[in-house]
C-alpha positions as CSV (number, residue, x, y, z in Angstrom):
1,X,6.6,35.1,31.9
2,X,8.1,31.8,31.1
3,X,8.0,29.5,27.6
4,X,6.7,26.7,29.9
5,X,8.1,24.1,27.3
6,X,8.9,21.7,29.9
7,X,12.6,23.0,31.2
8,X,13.2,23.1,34.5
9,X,16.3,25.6,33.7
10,X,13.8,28.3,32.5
11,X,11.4,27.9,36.1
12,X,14.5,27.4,38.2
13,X,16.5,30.7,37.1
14,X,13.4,32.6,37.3
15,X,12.4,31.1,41.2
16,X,15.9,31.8,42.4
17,X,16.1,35.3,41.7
18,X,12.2,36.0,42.8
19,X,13.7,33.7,45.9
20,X,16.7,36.3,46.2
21,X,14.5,38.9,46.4
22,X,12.4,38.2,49.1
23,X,9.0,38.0,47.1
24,X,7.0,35.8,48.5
25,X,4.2,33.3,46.5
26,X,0.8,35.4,46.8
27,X,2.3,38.4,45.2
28,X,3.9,36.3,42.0
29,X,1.7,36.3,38.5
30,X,3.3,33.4,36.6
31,X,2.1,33.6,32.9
32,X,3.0,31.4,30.1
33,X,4.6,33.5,27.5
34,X,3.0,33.0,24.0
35,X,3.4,35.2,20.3
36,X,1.0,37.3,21.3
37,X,2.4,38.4,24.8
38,X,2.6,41.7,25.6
39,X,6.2,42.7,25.6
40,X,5.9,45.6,27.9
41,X,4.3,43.3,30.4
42,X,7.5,41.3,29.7
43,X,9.5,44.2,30.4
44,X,8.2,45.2,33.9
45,X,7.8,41.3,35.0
46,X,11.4,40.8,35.3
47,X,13.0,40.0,38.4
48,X,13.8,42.8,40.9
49,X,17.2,42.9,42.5
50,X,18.4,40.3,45.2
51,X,17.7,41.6,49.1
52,X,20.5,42.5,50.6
53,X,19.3,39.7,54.1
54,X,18.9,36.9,51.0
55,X,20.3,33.5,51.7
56,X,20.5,30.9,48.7
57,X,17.5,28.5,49.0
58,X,18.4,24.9,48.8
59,X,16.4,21.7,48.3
60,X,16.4,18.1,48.2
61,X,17.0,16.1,45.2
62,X,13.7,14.7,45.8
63,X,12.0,17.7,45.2
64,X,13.9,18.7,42.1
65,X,13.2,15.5,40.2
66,X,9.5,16.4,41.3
67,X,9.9,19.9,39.5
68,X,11.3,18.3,36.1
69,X,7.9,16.4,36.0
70,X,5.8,18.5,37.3
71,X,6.7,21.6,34.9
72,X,6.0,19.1,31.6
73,X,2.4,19.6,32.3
74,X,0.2,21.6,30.7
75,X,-1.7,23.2,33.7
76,X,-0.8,27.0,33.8
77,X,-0.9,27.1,37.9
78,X,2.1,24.9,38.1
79,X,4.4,27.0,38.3
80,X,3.2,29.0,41.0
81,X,2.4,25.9,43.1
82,X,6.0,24.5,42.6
83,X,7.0,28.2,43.6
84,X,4.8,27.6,47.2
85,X,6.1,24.1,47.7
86,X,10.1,25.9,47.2
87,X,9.0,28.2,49.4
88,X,7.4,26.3,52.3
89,X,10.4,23.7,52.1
90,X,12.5,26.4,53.3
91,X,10.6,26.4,56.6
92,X,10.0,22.5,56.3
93,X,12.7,20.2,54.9
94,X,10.4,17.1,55.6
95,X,7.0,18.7,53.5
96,X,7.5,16.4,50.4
97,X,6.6,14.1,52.8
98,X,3.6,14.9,54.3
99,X,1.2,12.9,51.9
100,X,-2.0,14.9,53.0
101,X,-0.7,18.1,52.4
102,X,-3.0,20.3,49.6
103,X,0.0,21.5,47.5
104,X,2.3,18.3,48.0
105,X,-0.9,15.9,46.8
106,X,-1.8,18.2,43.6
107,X,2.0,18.6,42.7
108,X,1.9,14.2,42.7
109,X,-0.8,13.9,40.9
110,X,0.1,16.2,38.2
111,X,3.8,14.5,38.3
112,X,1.6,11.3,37.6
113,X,-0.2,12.3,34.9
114,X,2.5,13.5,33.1
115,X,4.3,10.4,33.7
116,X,1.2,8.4,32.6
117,X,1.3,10.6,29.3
118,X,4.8,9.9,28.5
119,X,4.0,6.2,28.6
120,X,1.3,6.6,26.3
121,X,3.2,8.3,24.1
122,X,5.9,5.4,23.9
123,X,3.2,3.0,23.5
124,X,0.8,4.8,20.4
125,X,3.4,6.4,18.4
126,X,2.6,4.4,14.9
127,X,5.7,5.2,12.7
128,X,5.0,5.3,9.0
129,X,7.8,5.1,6.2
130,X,8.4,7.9,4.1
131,X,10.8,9.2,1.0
132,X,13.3,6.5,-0.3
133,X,16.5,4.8,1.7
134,X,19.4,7.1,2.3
135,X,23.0,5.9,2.6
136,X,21.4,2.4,4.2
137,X,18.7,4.3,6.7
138,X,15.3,4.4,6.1
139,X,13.4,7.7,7.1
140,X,10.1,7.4,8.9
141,X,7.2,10.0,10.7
142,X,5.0,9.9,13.6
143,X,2.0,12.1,14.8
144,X,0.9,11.9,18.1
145,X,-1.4,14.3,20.4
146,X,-0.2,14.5,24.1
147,X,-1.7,15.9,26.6
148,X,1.7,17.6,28.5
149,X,4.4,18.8,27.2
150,X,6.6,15.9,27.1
151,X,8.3,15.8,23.9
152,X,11.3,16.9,25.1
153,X,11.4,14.3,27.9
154,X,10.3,11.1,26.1
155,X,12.5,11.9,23.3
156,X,15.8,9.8,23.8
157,X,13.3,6.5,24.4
158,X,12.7,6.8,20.7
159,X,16.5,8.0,19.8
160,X,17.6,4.9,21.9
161,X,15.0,2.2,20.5
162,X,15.2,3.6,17.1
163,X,18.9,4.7,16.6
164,X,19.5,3.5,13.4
165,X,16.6,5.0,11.3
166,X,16.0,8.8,10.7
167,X,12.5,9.8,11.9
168,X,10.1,12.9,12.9
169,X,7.8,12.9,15.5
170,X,5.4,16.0,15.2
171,X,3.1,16.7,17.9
172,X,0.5,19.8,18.8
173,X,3.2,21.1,21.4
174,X,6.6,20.5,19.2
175,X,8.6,17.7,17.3
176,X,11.5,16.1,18.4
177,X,14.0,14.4,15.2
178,X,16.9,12.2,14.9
179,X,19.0,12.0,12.0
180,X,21.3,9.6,13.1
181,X,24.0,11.7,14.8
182,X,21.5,14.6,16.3
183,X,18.5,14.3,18.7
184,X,16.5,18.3,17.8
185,X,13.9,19.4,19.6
186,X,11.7,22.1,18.8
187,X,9.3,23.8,20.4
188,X,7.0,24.8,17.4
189,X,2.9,23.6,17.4
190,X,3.0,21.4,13.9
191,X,0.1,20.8,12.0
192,X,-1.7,17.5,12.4
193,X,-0.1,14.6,9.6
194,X,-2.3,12.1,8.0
195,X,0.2,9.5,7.1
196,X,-0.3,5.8,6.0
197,X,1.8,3.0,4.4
198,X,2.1,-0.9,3.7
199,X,2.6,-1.9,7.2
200,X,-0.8,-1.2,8.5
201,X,-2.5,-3.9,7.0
202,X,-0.2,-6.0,8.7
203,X,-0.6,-4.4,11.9
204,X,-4.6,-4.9,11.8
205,X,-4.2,-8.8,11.0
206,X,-2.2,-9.1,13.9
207,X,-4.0,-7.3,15.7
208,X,-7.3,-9.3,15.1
209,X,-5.8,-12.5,15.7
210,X,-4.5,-12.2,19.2
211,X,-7.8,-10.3,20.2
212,X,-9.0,-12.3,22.7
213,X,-13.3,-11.7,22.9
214,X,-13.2,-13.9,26.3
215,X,-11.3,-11.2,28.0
216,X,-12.8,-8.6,26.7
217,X,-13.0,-5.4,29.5
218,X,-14.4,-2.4,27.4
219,X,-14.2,0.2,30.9
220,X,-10.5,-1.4,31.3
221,X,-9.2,-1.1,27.6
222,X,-10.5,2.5,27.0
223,X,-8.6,3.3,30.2
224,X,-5.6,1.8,28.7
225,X,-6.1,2.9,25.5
226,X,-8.3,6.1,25.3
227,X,-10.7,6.9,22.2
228,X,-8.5,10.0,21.6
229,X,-5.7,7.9,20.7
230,X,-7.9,5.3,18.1
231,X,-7.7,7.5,15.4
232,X,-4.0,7.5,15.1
233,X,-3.8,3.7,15.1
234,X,-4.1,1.4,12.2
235,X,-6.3,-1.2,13.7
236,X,-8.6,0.8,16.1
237,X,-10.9,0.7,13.3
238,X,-11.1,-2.8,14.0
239,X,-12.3,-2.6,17.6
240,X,-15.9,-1.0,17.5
241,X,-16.7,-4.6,15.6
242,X,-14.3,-7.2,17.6
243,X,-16.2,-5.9,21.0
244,X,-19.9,-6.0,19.4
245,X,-18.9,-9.8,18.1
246,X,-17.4,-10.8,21.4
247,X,-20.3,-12.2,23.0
248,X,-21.3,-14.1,20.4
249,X,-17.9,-15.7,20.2
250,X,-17.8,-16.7,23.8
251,X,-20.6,-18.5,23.6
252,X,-19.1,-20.6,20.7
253,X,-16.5,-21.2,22.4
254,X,-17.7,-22.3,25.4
255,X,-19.6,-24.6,23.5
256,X,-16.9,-25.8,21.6
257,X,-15.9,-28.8,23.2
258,X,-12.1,-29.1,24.1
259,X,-9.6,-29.9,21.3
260,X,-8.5,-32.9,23.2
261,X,-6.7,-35.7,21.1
262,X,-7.8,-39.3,21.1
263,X,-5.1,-41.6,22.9
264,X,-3.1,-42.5,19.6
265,X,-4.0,-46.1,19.7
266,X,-7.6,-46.2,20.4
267,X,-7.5,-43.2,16.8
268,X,-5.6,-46.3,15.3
269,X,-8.4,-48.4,16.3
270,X,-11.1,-46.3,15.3
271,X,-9.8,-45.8,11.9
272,X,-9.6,-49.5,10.8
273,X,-12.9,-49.7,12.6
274,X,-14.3,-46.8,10.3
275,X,-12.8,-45.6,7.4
276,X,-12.2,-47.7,4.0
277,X,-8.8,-48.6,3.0
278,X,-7.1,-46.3,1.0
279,X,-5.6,-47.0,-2.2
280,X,-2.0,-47.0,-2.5
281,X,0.1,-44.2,-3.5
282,X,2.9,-44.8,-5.9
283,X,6.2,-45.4,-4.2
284,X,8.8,-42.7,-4.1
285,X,6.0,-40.0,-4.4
286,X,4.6,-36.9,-1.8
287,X,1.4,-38.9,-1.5
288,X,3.1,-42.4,-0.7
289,X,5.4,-40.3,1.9
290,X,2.5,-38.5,3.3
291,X,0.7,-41.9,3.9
292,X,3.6,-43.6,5.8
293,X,4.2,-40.4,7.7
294,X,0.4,-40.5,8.7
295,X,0.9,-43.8,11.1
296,X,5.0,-42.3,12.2
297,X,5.8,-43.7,15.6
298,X,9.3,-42.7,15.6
299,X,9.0,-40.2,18.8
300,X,6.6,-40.2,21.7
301,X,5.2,-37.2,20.0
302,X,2.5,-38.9,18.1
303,X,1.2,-40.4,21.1
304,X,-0.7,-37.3,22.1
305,X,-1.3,-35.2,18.5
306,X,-4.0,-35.8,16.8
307,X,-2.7,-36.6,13.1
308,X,0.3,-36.1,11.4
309,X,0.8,-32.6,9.9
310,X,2.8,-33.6,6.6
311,X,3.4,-30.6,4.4
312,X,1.7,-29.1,1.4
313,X,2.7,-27.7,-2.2
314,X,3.2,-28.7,-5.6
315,X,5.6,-31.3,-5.7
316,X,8.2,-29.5,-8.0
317,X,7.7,-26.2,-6.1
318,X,11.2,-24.3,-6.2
319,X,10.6,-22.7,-2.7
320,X,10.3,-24.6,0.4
321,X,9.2,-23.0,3.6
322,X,9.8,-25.0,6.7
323,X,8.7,-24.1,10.4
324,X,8.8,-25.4,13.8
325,X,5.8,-27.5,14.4
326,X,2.2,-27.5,13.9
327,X,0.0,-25.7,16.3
328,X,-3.2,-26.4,18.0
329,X,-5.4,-25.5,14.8
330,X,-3.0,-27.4,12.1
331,X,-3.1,-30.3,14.6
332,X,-7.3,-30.4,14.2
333,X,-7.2,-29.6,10.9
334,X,-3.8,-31.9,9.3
335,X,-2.2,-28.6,7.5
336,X,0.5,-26.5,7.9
337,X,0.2,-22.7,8.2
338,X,-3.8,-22.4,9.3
339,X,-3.7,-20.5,12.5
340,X,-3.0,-17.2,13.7
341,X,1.5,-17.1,13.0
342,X,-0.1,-19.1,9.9
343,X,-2.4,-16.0,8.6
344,X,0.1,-13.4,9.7
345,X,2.2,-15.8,7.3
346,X,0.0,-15.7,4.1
347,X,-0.7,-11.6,4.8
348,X,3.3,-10.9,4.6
349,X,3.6,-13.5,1.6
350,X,0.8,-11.5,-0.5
351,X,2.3,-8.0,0.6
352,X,5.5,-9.2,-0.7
353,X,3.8,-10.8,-3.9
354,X,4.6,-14.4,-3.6
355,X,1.6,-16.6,-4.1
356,X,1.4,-19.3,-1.0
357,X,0.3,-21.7,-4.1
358,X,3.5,-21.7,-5.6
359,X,5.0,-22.6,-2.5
360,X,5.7,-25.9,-1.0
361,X,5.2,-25.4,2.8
362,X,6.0,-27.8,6.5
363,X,7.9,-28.2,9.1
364,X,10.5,-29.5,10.9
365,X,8.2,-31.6,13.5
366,X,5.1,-33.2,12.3
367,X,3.3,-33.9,15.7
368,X,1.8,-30.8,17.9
369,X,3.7,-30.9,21.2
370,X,1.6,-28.8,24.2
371,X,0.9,-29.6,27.4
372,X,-2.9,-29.6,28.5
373,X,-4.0,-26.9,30.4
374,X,-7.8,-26.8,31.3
375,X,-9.3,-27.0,28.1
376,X,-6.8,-25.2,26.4
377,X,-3.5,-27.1,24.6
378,X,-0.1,-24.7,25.2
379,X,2.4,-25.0,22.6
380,X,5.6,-26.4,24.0
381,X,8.7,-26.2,22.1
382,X,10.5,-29.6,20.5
383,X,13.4,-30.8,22.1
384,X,16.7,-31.4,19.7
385,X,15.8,-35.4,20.2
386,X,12.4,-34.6,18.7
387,X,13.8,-32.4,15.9
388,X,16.4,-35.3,15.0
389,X,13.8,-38.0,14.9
390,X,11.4,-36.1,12.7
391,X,14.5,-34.8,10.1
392,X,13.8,-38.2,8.5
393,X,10.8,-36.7,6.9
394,X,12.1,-33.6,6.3
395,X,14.7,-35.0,4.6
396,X,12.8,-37.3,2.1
397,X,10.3,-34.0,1.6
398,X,13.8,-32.3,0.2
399,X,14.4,-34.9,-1.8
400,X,11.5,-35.1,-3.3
401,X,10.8,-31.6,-3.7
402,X,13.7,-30.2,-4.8
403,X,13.6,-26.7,-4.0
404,X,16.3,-24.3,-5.2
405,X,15.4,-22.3,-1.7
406,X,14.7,-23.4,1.4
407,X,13.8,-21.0,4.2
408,X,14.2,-21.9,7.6
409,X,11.5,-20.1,10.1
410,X,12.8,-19.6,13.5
411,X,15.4,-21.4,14.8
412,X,13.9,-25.2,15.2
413,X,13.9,-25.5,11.5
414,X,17.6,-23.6,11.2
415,X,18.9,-26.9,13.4
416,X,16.8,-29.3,11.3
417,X,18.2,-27.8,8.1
418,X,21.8,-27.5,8.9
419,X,24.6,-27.9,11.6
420,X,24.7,-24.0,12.2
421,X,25.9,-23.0,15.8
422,X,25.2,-19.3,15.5
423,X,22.3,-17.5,16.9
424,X,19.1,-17.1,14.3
425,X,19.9,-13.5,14.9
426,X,23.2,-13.3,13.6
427,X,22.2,-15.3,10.7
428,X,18.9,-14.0,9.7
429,X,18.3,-11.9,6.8
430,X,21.1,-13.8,4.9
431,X,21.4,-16.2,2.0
432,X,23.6,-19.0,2.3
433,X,25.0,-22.0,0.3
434,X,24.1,-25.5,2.0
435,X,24.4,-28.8,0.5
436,X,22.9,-29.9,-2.4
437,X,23.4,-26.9,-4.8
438,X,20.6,-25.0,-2.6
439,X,20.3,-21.8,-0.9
440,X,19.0,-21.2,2.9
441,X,17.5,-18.3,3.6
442,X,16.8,-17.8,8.1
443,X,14.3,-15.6,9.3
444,X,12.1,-15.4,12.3
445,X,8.2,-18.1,12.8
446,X,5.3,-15.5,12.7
447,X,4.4,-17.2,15.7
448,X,7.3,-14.9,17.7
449,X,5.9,-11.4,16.2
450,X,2.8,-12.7,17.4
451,X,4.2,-13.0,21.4
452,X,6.0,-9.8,21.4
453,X,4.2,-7.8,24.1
454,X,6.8,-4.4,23.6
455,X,5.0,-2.3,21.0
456,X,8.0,-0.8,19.5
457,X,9.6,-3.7,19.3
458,X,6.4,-5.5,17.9
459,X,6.4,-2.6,15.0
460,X,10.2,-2.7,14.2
461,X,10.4,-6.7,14.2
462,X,7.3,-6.8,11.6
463,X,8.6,-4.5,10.1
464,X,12.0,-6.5,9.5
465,X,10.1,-9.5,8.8
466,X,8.5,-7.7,5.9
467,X,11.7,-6.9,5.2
468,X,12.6,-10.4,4.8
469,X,9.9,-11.4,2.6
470,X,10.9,-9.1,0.3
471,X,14.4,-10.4,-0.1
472,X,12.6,-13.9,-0.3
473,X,10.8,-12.8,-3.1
474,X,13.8,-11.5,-5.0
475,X,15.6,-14.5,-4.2
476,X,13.1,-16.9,-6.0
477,X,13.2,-14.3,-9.1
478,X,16.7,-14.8,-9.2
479,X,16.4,-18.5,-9.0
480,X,13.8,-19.2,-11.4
């Protein structure tokens, strides 16, 4: 009678002394030992003595890395079947082998679903924050329902990807918990956790904006992410309406024609064809900037965008944002911030209560540069040439402006702010003194949390950048 936890020390002590003694598969009754067991049943189920004709069994490598895996799932017949397969490999070295063999195919496909369990596991686990800071580390929890008992195995992923935060993970079939110097496992069913916190709203808007409804494969997503996993996750909520709207948004978009740029001369053309004259601007204002950035020629850049994307704000606003470049939806529309990185932008603003209004926001480019692709427009990133042209405007918006903070998003507008060599990520997170009596404040676009594919890593960057708009926020109360 074994705990059946997952160890393969437990299985493997038991099989070699049932191995010593000669008994043979068909007369073994493996049972899974519970609170309830029977403890005479316990008594006369242990091992008889060795045979005195035993020799030692020995197996491959092969098959004991099979064994680990195997004995993490939660089917009660595998430990007599990994019992027959140590049995039959005494007789047959090569039997692992032997792909159409009964006991050899079950044994792989239970190895694979615990393997395919384990990944889920790494991918669904939705961390939420808990209980106040300790000694700098922030403590978090996790609920997740496996299918195996894997626990114990997929444990160190989470001690290695999250080392420097204290967390819980509870699960029907144990928890496993780091505190930092100690990885504990337990063994113990816990009791289901209904857990939220600030970061799931942010976790849904991002989630909504990279849903794509033209690739929508219901039969392929479920099987990627099954139903029994939705109700653990923030944004599944989202999903029952994203798929019923799909269609409909397909067909928009195919009829959407292509958000193709006029050549920049013939646009030239077309305006002094078209529009009135404009009155003048005063000189030395936003609006007279704005206007003699609107016909900038100073890079090849304007060649293919389709307007100038100057920025926006009050012009006395103490905080200035500044990002890399507009995108495919700020080029069509002429403002900064509007797309997807631009609305993951405003959610992390509001959460940390700064009001985008009070804000003067650009960036370090003021053309879109993409390369064509079909229909579609991909973002390319500027060049240093491109960057240095375009601080001209950037540097008259500063002057103009005169924020007390300026924070650089990403590290495009970290080299158009300042001669810093150092990486974005040694810098980020940090205040510094730069010229003009102003502070610079470096963390990442939205447009990066946006591309990260890792899950965990998504979770603990957003996270982070949450992070940083808090310190943002107590910045400009300290400046004000």
């Amino acid at each position: 009678m074994l705990a059946g936890r997952g160890e393969l020390g437990e299985w493997r002590d038991a099989a070699r002394a049932l191995a010593a003694a000669g008994i043979v598969p068909d007369d073994i009754d493996w049972r899974e030992r519970s609170a309830e067991a029977d403890l005479s049943f316990q008594r006369d189920a242990m091992p008889p003595a060795p045979a005195a004709s035993s020799k030692p069994m020995t197996v491959s490598p092969a098959f004991i890395e099979l064994a680990e895996t195997v004995l993490c799932h939660s089917d009660p017949a595998r430990f007599c079947l990994l019992y027959r397969l140590l049995w039959r490999l005494q007789l047959d070295r090569q039997l692992l082998e032997v792909t159409s063999d009964e006991d050899v195919v079950r044994a792989r496909l239970m190895a694979k679903n615990v393997h395919r369990d384990a990944h889920k596991m790494t991918a669904f686990v939705r961390f939420k924050e808990v209980g106040a800071v300790s000694a700098g580390r922030r403590k978090f929890i996790a609920w997740f329902e496996p299918d195996h008992h894997i626990v114990r195995r997929t444990a160190p992923f989470f001690q290695r990807r999250f080392t420097d935060m204290d967390w819980l993970i509870a699960t029907p079939k144990g928890s496993a918990a780091w505190d930092g110097e100690r990885l504990t496992i337990r063994d113990e069913p816990c009791e289901k956790l209904n857990l939220t916190d600030v970061t799931d709203e942010l976790w849904r808007t991002y989630y909504a904006s990279i849903f794509n409804p033209a690739r929508v494969k219901v039969k392929a997503m479920q099987a990627e992410m099954p139903k029994k996993y939705w109700k653990n996750l923030p944004e599944a909520d989202l999903i029952p309406g994203l798929i019923a709207s799909a269609e409909s948004k397909v067909r928009k978009m195919a009829a959407r024609e292509a958000t193709r740029s006029l050549p920049f001369h013939d646009r030239l053309q077309q305006a002094a064809r078209n529009l009135p004259p404009e009155p003048e601007a005063p000189a030395g204002t936003l609006e007279a900037l704005r206007a003699e950035a609107a016909v900038c020629t100073r890079c090849p850049l304007h060649a293919k965008a389709t307007q100038t994307v100057f920025g926006e704000g009050p012009h006395d606003s103490a905080v200035m944002f500044v990002g890399e470049q507009p995108g495919d939806q700020e080029d069509i529309a002429g403002r900064p911030f509007v797309g997807p990185a631009g609305k993951l932008f405003d959610q992390a603003i509001a959460e940390a209560g700064i009001d985008r209004s009070t804000l003067y926001v650009t960036n370090a480019v003021k053309h879109f540069k993409y390369e064509p692709r079909g229909k579609r427009r991909i973002h390319q990133k500027p060049n240093m040439g491109e960057v240095k042209h375009c601080r001209w405007w950037l540097d008259l918006e500063i002057a103009l402006v005169k924020p007390k903070l300026i924070v650089a998003l990403g590290a495009t507008a970290l080299a158009a702010l300042t001669d810093v060599k150092e990486r974005l990520e040694d810098v980020r997170g940090r205040a510094m003194a730069i010229e003009g009596g102003r502070t610079l404040f470096v963390t990442v676009h939205p447009s990066y949390l946006l591309r990260i594919r890792d899950e965990r890593l998504k979770a603990e960057e957003m996270a982070r950048y949450r992070e940083d708009m808090v310190e943002i926020q107590r910045l400009m109360r300290a400046s004000a």
